[in-house]
mmCIF file of C-alpha atoms in Angstrom:
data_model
loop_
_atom_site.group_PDB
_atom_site.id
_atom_site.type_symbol
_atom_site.label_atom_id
_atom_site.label_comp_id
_atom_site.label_asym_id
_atom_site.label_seq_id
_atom_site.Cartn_x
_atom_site.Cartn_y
_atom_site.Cartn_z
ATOM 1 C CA UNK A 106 0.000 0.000 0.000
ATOM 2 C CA UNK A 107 0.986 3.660 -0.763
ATOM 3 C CA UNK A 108 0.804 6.889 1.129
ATOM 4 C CA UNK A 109 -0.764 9.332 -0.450
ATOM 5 C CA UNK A 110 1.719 12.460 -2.371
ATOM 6 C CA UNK A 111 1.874 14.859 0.054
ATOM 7 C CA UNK A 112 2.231 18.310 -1.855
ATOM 8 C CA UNK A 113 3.450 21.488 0.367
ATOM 9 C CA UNK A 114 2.740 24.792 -1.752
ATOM 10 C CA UNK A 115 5.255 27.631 -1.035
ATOM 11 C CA UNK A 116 4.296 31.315 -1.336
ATOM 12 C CA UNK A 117 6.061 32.749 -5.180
ATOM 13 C CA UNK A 118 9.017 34.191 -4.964
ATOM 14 C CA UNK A 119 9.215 37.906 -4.782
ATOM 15 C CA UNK A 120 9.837 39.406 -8.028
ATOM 16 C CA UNK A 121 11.572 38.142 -10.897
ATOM 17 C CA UNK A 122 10.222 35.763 -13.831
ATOM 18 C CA UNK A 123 8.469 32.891 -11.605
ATOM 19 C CA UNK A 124 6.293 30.386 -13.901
ATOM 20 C CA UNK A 125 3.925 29.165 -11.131
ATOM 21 C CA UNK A 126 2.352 26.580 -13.353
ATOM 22 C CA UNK A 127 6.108 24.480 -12.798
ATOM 23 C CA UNK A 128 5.007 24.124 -8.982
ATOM 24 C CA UNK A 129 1.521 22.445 -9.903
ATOM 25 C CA UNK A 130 1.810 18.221 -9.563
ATOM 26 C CA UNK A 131 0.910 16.207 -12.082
ATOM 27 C CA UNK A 132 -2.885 14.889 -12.421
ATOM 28 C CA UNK A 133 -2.051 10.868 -9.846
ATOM 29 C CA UNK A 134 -2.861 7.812 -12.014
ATOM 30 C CA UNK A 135 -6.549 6.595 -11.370
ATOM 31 C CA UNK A 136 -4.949 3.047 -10.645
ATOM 32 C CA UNK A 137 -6.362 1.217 -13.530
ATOM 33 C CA UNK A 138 -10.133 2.205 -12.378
ATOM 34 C CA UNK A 139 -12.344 3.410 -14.860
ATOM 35 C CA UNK A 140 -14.444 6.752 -14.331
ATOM 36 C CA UNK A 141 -17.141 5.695 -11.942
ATOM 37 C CA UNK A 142 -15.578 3.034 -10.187
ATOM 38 C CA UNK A 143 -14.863 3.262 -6.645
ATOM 39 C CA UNK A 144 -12.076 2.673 -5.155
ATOM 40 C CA UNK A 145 -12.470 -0.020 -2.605
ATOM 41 C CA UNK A 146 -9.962 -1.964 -0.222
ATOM 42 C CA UNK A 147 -9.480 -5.794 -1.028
ATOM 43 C CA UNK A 148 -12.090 -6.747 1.383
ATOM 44 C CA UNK A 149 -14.837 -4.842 0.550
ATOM 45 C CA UNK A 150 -14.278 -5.664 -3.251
ATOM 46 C CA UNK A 151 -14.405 -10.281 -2.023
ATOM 47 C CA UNK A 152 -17.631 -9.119 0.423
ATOM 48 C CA UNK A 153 -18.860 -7.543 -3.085
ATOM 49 C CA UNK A 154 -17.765 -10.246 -5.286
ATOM 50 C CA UNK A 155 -19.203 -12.867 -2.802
ATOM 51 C CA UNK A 156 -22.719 -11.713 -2.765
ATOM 52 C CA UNK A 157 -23.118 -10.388 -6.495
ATOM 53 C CA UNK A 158 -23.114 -6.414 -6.217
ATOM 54 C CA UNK A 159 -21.326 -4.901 -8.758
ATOM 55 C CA UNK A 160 -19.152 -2.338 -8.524
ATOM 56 C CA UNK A 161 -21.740 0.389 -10.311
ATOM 57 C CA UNK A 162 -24.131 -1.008 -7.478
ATOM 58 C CA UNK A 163 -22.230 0.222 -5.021
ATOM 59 C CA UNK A 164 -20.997 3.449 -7.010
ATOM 60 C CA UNK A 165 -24.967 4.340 -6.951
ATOM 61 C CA UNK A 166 -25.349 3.646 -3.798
ATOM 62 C CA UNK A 167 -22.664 5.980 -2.364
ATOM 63 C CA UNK A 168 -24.342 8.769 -4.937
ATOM 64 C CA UNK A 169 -28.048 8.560 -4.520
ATOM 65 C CA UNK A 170 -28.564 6.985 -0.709
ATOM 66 C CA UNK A 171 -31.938 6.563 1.006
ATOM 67 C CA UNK A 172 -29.759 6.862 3.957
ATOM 68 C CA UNK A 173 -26.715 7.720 5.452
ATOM 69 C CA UNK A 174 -25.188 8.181 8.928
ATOM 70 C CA UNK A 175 -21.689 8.520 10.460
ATOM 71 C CA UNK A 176 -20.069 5.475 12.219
ATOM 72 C CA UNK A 177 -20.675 5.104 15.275
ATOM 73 C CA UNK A 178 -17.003 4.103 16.715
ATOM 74 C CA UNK A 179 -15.403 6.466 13.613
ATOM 75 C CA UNK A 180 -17.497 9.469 12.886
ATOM 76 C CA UNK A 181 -15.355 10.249 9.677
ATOM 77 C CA UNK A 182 -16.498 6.788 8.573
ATOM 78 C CA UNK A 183 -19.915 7.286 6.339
ATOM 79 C CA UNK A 184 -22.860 4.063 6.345
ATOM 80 C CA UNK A 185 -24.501 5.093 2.664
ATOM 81 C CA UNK A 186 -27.937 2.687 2.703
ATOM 82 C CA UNK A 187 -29.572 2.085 -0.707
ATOM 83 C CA UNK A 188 -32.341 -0.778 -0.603
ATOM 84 C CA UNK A 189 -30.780 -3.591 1.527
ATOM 85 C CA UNK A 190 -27.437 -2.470 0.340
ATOM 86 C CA UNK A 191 -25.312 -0.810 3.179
ATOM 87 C CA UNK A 192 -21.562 0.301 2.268
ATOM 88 C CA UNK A 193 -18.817 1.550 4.604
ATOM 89 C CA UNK A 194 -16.793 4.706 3.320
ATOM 90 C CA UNK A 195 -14.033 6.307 4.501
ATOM 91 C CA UNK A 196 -13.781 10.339 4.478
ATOM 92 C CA UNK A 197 -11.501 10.412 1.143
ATOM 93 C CA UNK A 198 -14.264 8.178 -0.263
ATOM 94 C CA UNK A 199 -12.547 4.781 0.044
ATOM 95 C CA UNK A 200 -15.427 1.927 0.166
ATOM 96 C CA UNK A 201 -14.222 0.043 3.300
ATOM 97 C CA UNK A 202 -17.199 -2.712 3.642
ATOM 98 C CA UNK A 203 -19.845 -3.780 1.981
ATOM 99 C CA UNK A 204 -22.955 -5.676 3.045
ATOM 100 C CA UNK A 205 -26.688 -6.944 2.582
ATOM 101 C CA UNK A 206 -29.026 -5.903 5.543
ATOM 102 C CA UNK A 207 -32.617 -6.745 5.273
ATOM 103 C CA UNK A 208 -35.171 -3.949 6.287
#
C-alpha cells in the first residue's frame, strides 16, 4: 500500500520571472479504475464479489442513498444505505465494507 503524495505549496518568490504553473503536480494515475468506479480496499471488493453487487451497485449507492449516517465508533467513517445495500466509506471516499441488511 501507498501513502498518499503529500504536496506542500510555497508562497512565489518575490519578483523576478516565476512560472507558477512548474510548482503544480501532475494529475495521480486513477490506478487502472475506470471513471465511476470506486475505489475499494481488497475486502470490501471479495464481500462484493461474494454476494453479487457490482461495482456500479455500489458506485450508486454511495451517490443517490436513502440513507446515510456517520459510524458510530469512527465518525469520519460514512454508512450510505440504498435498498438492503449498506456500504462503509471512509472520508476520502474509500469503500471500506460492503454488506446486505434486510429492512
Amino acid at each position: 500500500m501507498t501513502a498518499p503524495q503529500l504536496v506542500f505549496l510555497a508562497p512565489p518568490p518575490t519578483g523576478g520571472d516565476h512560472d507558477a504553473t512548474a510548482d503544480v503536480p501532475a494529475p495521480r494515475h486513477s490506478g487502472g479504475r475506470t471513471a465511476g468506479t470506486p475505489r475499494m480496499t481488497r475486502g470490501a471488493r471479495t464481500a462484493a464479489a461474494g454476494m453479487g453487487v457490482p461495482a456500479s451497485d455500489v458506485q450508486r449507492c454511495i451517490d443517490a442513498p436513502d440513507d446515510t449516517d456517520p459510524d458510530r465508533d469512527v465518525p469520519s467513517r460514512t454508512h450510505f444505505r440504498r435498498g438492503d445495500l449498506v456500504v462503509l466509506a471512509a472520508a476520502d471516499g474509500t469503500v471500506l465494507r460492503v454488506e446486505r441488511r434486510g429492512r
